[in-house]
Amino acid sequence: MTQELKPGYVYHRKLVLPENLKTLITYVSQSPSYYFLRYSHCVSGICQKSPDKIEEIEGQVFNSICEMRWKKIKSGYEVLVLSKQELNLENFEQLTGKWKICDRNAVWYNPEEPRFPKGFIFKDENDESLNPKDIEIKQRYFQNADTATIHFVALTVK
């Protein structure tokens, strides 16, 4: 990566109770934020409208500052936050290491390709279809500066 690397922050929490997940999602969300939810039978696609329910198996919300990922475990959710700025997240552990980040362009697959069994959609805050080319989404690489190993690739909004 030839572009200048900037500081990044990686946070983790092993257990977030279901009633606290929505509050956490609201805390990290800013406009515009996008959601991607994974169910056992389908995926939501990239949606700007905040989900009404969070009973999905796993999901993520991302914006220009951070991406938050959650995954259902027996009694709640495991949560990972990848950020370009320091965040005050109660009861989260900051992963050790010297994290550096850089942003790159994201490339979308054609939504018509059969990569997802029920298709892949892009929707705005009014739940109307979006052209993926109209969304300025990039990828943010989180690299351990000591080893030069990329550990995480997060989605971000330009």
PDB file of C-alpha atoms in Angstrom:
ATOM      1  CA  MET A   1       0.000   0.000   0.000  1.00  0.00           C
ATOM      2  CA  THR A   2       1.637   3.194  -1.140  1.00  0.00           C
ATOM      3  CA  GLN A   3      -0.793   5.576   0.505  1.00  0.00           C
ATOM      4  CA  GLU A   4       0.011   7.071   3.923  1.00  0.00           C
ATOM      5  CA  LEU A   5      -1.278   4.940   6.789  1.00  0.00           C
ATOM      6  CA  LYS A   6      -3.231   6.673   9.553  1.00  0.00           C
ATOM      7  CA  PRO A   7      -3.941   5.468  13.116  1.00  0.00           C
ATOM      8  CA  GLY A   8      -6.852   3.070  13.578  1.00  0.00           C
ATOM      9  CA  TYR A   9      -8.689   1.588  16.566  1.00  0.00           C
ATOM     10  CA  VAL A  10     -10.048  -1.910  17.090  1.00  0.00           C
ATOM     11  CA  TYR A  11     -12.502  -2.688  19.908  1.00  0.00           C
ATOM     12  CA  HIS A  12     -14.033  -5.983  20.993  1.00  0.00           C
ATOM     13  CA  ARG A  13     -16.624  -7.161  23.488  1.00  0.00           C
ATOM     14  CA  LYS A  14     -17.507 -10.811  24.029  1.00  0.00           C
ATOM     15  CA  LEU A  15     -21.035 -10.294  25.328  1.00  0.00           C
ATOM     16  CA  VAL A  16     -23.540  -7.567  24.548  1.00  0.00           C
ATOM     17  CA  LEU A  17     -27.056  -8.300  25.730  1.00  0.00           C
ATOM     18  CA  PRO A  18     -29.800  -8.145  23.082  1.00  0.00           C
ATOM     19  CA  GLU A  19     -31.468  -5.160  24.777  1.00  0.00           C
ATOM     20  CA  ASN A  20     -28.155  -3.215  24.623  1.00  0.00           C
ATOM     21  CA  LEU A  21     -27.280  -3.993  21.002  1.00  0.00           C
ATOM     22  CA  LYS A  22     -29.783  -1.521  19.495  1.00  0.00           C
ATOM     23  CA  THR A  23     -28.416   1.255  21.762  1.00  0.00           C
ATOM     24  CA  LEU A  24     -24.873   0.437  20.667  1.00  0.00           C
ATOM     25  CA  ILE A  25     -25.886   0.452  16.995  1.00  0.00           C
ATOM     26  CA  THR A  26     -27.477   3.886  17.479  1.00  0.00           C
ATOM     27  CA  TYR A  27     -24.332   5.146  19.249  1.00  0.00           C
ATOM     28  CA  VAL A  28     -21.976   4.252  16.384  1.00  0.00           C
ATOM     29  CA  SER A  29     -24.415   5.254  13.607  1.00  0.00           C
ATOM     30  CA  GLN A  30     -24.147   8.587  11.901  1.00  0.00           C
ATOM     31  CA  SER A  31     -25.555   9.788   8.623  1.00  0.00           C
ATOM     32  CA  PRO A  32     -25.179   8.181   6.231  1.00  0.00           C
ATOM     33  CA  SER A  33     -24.844   4.716   7.736  1.00  0.00           C
ATOM     34  CA  TYR A  34     -25.457   1.461   5.932  1.00  0.00           C
ATOM     35  CA  TYR A  35     -26.521  -1.929   7.278  1.00  0.00           C
ATOM     36  CA  PHE A  36     -25.854  -5.455   6.099  1.00  0.00           C
ATOM     37  CA  LEU A  37     -27.718  -8.261   7.891  1.00  0.00           C
ATOM     38  CA  ARG A  38     -27.202 -12.007   7.596  1.00  0.00           C
ATOM     39  CA  TYR A  39     -30.053 -14.393   8.311  1.00  0.00           C
ATOM     40  CA  SER A  40     -29.907 -18.175   8.114  1.00  0.00           C
ATOM     41  CA  HIS A  41     -31.880 -18.099   4.848  1.00  0.00           C
ATOM     42  CA  CYS A  42     -30.766 -14.833   3.145  1.00  0.00           C
ATOM     43  CA  VAL A  43     -28.889 -11.545   3.398  1.00  0.00           C
ATOM     44  CA  SER A  44     -30.427  -8.075   3.534  1.00  0.00           C
ATOM     45  CA  GLY A  45     -28.139  -6.434   1.024  1.00  0.00           C
ATOM     46  CA  ILE A  46     -26.751  -2.957   1.655  1.00  0.00           C
ATOM     47  CA  CYS A  47     -29.531  -0.884   3.245  1.00  0.00           C
ATOM     48  CA  GLN A  48     -29.559   2.653   4.592  1.00  0.00           C
ATOM     49  CA  LYS A  49     -32.703   2.168   6.661  1.00  0.00           C
ATOM     50  CA  SER A  50     -32.041   1.111  10.250  1.00  0.00           C
ATOM     51  CA  PRO A  51     -33.345  -2.403  10.937  1.00  0.00           C
ATOM     52  CA  ASP A  52     -36.522  -2.651  13.028  1.00  0.00           C
ATOM     53  CA  LYS A  53     -35.459  -5.943  14.589  1.00  0.00           C
ATOM     54  CA  ILE A  54     -32.019  -7.325  15.321  1.00  0.00           C
ATOM     55  CA  GLU A  55     -32.781 -11.004  15.694  1.00  0.00           C
ATOM     56  CA  GLU A  56     -30.546 -11.812  12.742  1.00  0.00           C
ATOM     57  CA  ILE A  57     -27.654 -14.186  13.206  1.00  0.00           C
ATOM     58  CA  GLU A  58     -25.122 -11.463  12.441  1.00  0.00           C
ATOM     59  CA  GLY A  59     -24.846  -8.045  10.908  1.00  0.00           C
ATOM     60  CA  GLN A  60     -22.881  -4.879  10.509  1.00  0.00           C
ATOM     61  CA  VAL A  61     -23.377  -1.137  10.347  1.00  0.00           C
ATOM     62  CA  PHE A  62     -20.807   1.128   8.739  1.00  0.00           C
ATOM     63  CA  ASN A  63     -20.245   4.809   7.998  1.00  0.00           C
ATOM     64  CA  SER A  64     -17.299   7.142   7.394  1.00  0.00           C
ATOM     65  CA  ILE A  65     -16.014   6.750  10.979  1.00  0.00           C
ATOM     66  CA  CYS A  66     -16.372   3.067  11.814  1.00  0.00           C
ATOM     67  CA  GLU A  67     -17.809  -0.338  11.103  1.00  0.00           C
ATOM     68  CA  MET A  68     -19.487  -2.329  13.865  1.00  0.00           C
ATOM     69  CA  ARG A  69     -20.003  -6.077  13.417  1.00  0.00           C
ATOM     70  CA  TRP A  70     -22.122  -8.289  15.647  1.00  0.00           C
ATOM     71  CA  LYS A  71     -22.603 -12.033  15.774  1.00  0.00           C
ATOM     72  CA  LYS A  72     -25.207 -13.906  17.783  1.00  0.00           C
ATOM     73  CA  ILE A  73     -23.957 -16.150  20.559  1.00  0.00           C
ATOM     74  CA  LYS A  74     -26.048 -18.150  23.030  1.00  0.00           C
ATOM     75  CA  SER A  75     -26.938 -15.362  25.459  1.00  0.00           C
ATOM     76  CA  GLY A  76     -26.341 -12.236  23.376  1.00  0.00           C
ATOM     77  CA  TYR A  77     -23.929 -10.887  20.775  1.00  0.00           C
ATOM     78  CA  GLU A  78     -20.190 -10.701  20.263  1.00  0.00           C
ATOM     79  CA  VAL A  79     -19.247  -7.264  18.865  1.00  0.00           C
ATOM     80  CA  LEU A  80     -16.236  -5.904  16.975  1.00  0.00           C
ATOM     81  CA  VAL A  81     -15.774  -2.191  16.190  1.00  0.00           C
ATOM     82  CA  LEU A  82     -13.230  -1.019  13.605  1.00  0.00           C
ATOM     83  CA  SER A  83     -12.760   2.754  13.731  1.00  0.00           C
ATOM     84  CA  LYS A  84     -10.650   5.557  12.326  1.00  0.00           C
ATOM     85  CA  GLN A  85     -11.116   7.578  15.501  1.00  0.00           C
ATOM     86  CA  GLU A  86     -10.941   6.737  19.171  1.00  0.00           C
ATOM     87  CA  LEU A  87     -14.351   5.852  20.618  1.00  0.00           C
ATOM     88  CA  ASN A  88     -15.605   5.717  24.199  1.00  0.00           C
ATOM     89  CA  LEU A  89     -17.236   2.270  24.287  1.00  0.00           C
ATOM     90  CA  GLU A  90     -18.204   1.099  27.751  1.00  0.00           C
ATOM     91  CA  ASN A  91     -16.991  -2.412  28.684  1.00  0.00           C
ATOM     92  CA  PHE A  92     -15.131  -2.858  25.387  1.00  0.00           C
ATOM     93  CA  GLU A  93     -11.526  -3.958  25.260  1.00  0.00           C
ATOM     94  CA  GLN A  94      -9.236  -2.183  22.826  1.00  0.00           C
ATOM     95  CA  LEU A  95      -7.219  -4.784  20.933  1.00  0.00           C
ATOM     96  CA  THR A  96      -3.538  -4.352  21.577  1.00  0.00           C
ATOM     97  CA  GLY A  97      -1.239  -3.463  18.775  1.00  0.00           C
ATOM     98  CA  LYS A  98      -0.360  -0.442  16.754  1.00  0.00           C
ATOM     99  CA  TRP A  99      -3.185  -0.290  14.202  1.00  0.00           C
ATOM    100  CA  LYS A 100      -2.796   1.643  10.971  1.00  0.00           C
ATOM    101  CA  ILE A 101      -5.491   2.118   8.349  1.00  0.00           C
ATOM    102  CA  CYS A 102      -5.870   3.111   4.727  1.00  0.00           C
ATOM    103  CA  ASP A 103      -8.959   3.334   2.508  1.00  0.00           C
ATOM    104  CA  ARG A 104      -9.296   1.762  -0.936  1.00  0.00           C
ATOM    105  CA  ASN A 105     -12.067   1.675  -3.525  1.00  0.00           C
ATOM    106  CA  ALA A 106     -14.596  -1.139  -3.196  1.00  0.00           C
ATOM    107  CA  VAL A 107     -15.709  -3.141  -6.225  1.00  0.00           C
ATOM    108  CA  TRP A 108     -19.277  -4.465  -6.325  1.00  0.00           C
ATOM    109  CA  TYR A 109     -20.310  -7.675  -7.979  1.00  0.00           C
ATOM    110  CA  ASN A 110     -23.148  -7.446 -10.439  1.00  0.00           C
ATOM    111  CA  PRO A 111     -26.357  -7.811  -8.341  1.00  0.00           C
ATOM    112  CA  GLU A 112     -27.781 -10.077 -11.064  1.00  0.00           C
ATOM    113  CA  GLU A 113     -25.049 -12.700 -10.585  1.00  0.00           C
ATOM    114  CA  PRO A 114     -26.185 -15.759  -8.604  1.00  0.00           C
ATOM    115  CA  ARG A 115     -23.747 -15.308  -5.692  1.00  0.00           C
ATOM    116  CA  PHE A 116     -26.614 -14.992  -3.201  1.00  0.00           C
ATOM    117  CA  PRO A 117     -29.598 -17.351  -3.408  1.00  0.00           C
ATOM    118  CA  LYS A 118     -32.239 -14.611  -3.113  1.00  0.00           C
ATOM    119  CA  GLY A 119     -30.309 -11.871  -4.878  1.00  0.00           C
ATOM    120  CA  PHE A 120     -28.471  -8.866  -3.498  1.00  0.00           C
ATOM    121  CA  ILE A 121     -30.111  -5.466  -3.118  1.00  0.00           C
ATOM    122  CA  PHE A 122     -29.133  -1.890  -2.376  1.00  0.00           C
ATOM    123  CA  LYS A 123     -31.790   0.266  -0.658  1.00  0.00           C
ATOM    124  CA  ASP A 124     -31.923   3.841   0.607  1.00  0.00           C
ATOM    125  CA  GLU A 125     -33.404   5.212   3.864  1.00  0.00           C
ATOM    126  CA  ASN A 126     -36.892   5.111   2.265  1.00  0.00           C
ATOM    127  CA  ASP A 127     -36.443   1.416   1.446  1.00  0.00           C
ATOM    128  CA  GLU A 128     -36.279   2.179  -2.288  1.00  0.00           C
ATOM    129  CA  SER A 129     -33.759   0.590  -4.662  1.00  0.00           C
ATOM    130  CA  LEU A 130     -30.385   2.250  -5.141  1.00  0.00           C
ATOM    131  CA  ASN A 131     -27.901   1.830  -7.953  1.00  0.00           C
ATOM    132  CA  PRO A 132     -24.731   0.408  -6.326  1.00  0.00           C
ATOM    133  CA  LYS A 133     -22.677   2.846  -8.413  1.00  0.00           C
ATOM    134  CA  ASP A 134     -24.401   5.728  -6.580  1.00  0.00           C
ATOM    135  CA  ILE A 135     -23.101   4.581  -3.174  1.00  0.00           C
ATOM    136  CA  GLU A 136     -19.631   5.858  -2.368  1.00  0.00           C
ATOM    137  CA  ILE A 137     -18.488   2.857  -0.363  1.00  0.00           C
ATOM    138  CA  LYS A 138     -14.832   2.025   0.154  1.00  0.00           C
ATOM    139  CA  GLN A 139     -12.844  -0.619   2.004  1.00  0.00           C
ATOM    140  CA  ARG A 140     -10.739   0.287   5.034  1.00  0.00           C
ATOM    141  CA  TYR A 141      -7.738  -1.929   5.731  1.00  0.00           C
ATOM    142  CA  PHE A 142      -6.611  -2.396   9.357  1.00  0.00           C
ATOM    143  CA  GLN A 143      -2.951  -3.283   9.448  1.00  0.00           C
ATOM    144  CA  ASN A 144      -0.787  -4.213  12.428  1.00  0.00           C
ATOM    145  CA  ALA A 145       2.052  -1.688  12.028  1.00  0.00           C
ATOM    146  CA  ASP A 146       4.571  -3.970  13.763  1.00  0.00           C
ATOM    147  CA  THR A 147       4.022  -6.960  11.458  1.00  0.00           C
ATOM    148  CA  ALA A 148       2.573  -5.217   8.343  1.00  0.00           C
ATOM    149  CA  THR A 149      -0.206  -7.840   8.387  1.00  0.00           C
ATOM    150  CA  ILE A 150      -3.728  -6.786   7.426  1.00  0.00           C
ATOM    151  CA  HIS A 151      -6.075  -8.302  10.029  1.00  0.00           C
ATOM    152  CA  PHE A 152      -9.409  -6.667   9.132  1.00  0.00           C
ATOM    153  CA  VAL A 153     -11.069  -5.154   6.063  1.00  0.00           C
ATOM    154  CA  ALA A 154     -14.012  -2.919   6.970  1.00  0.00           C
ATOM    155  CA  LEU A 155     -16.548  -1.177   4.777  1.00  0.00           C
ATOM    156  CA  THR A 156     -16.662   2.603   4.960  1.00  0.00           C
ATOM    157  CA  VAL A 157     -18.454   5.498   3.258  1.00  0.00           C
ATOM    158  CA  LYS A 158     -16.453   8.078   1.327  1.00  0.00           C
TER     159      LYS A 158
END
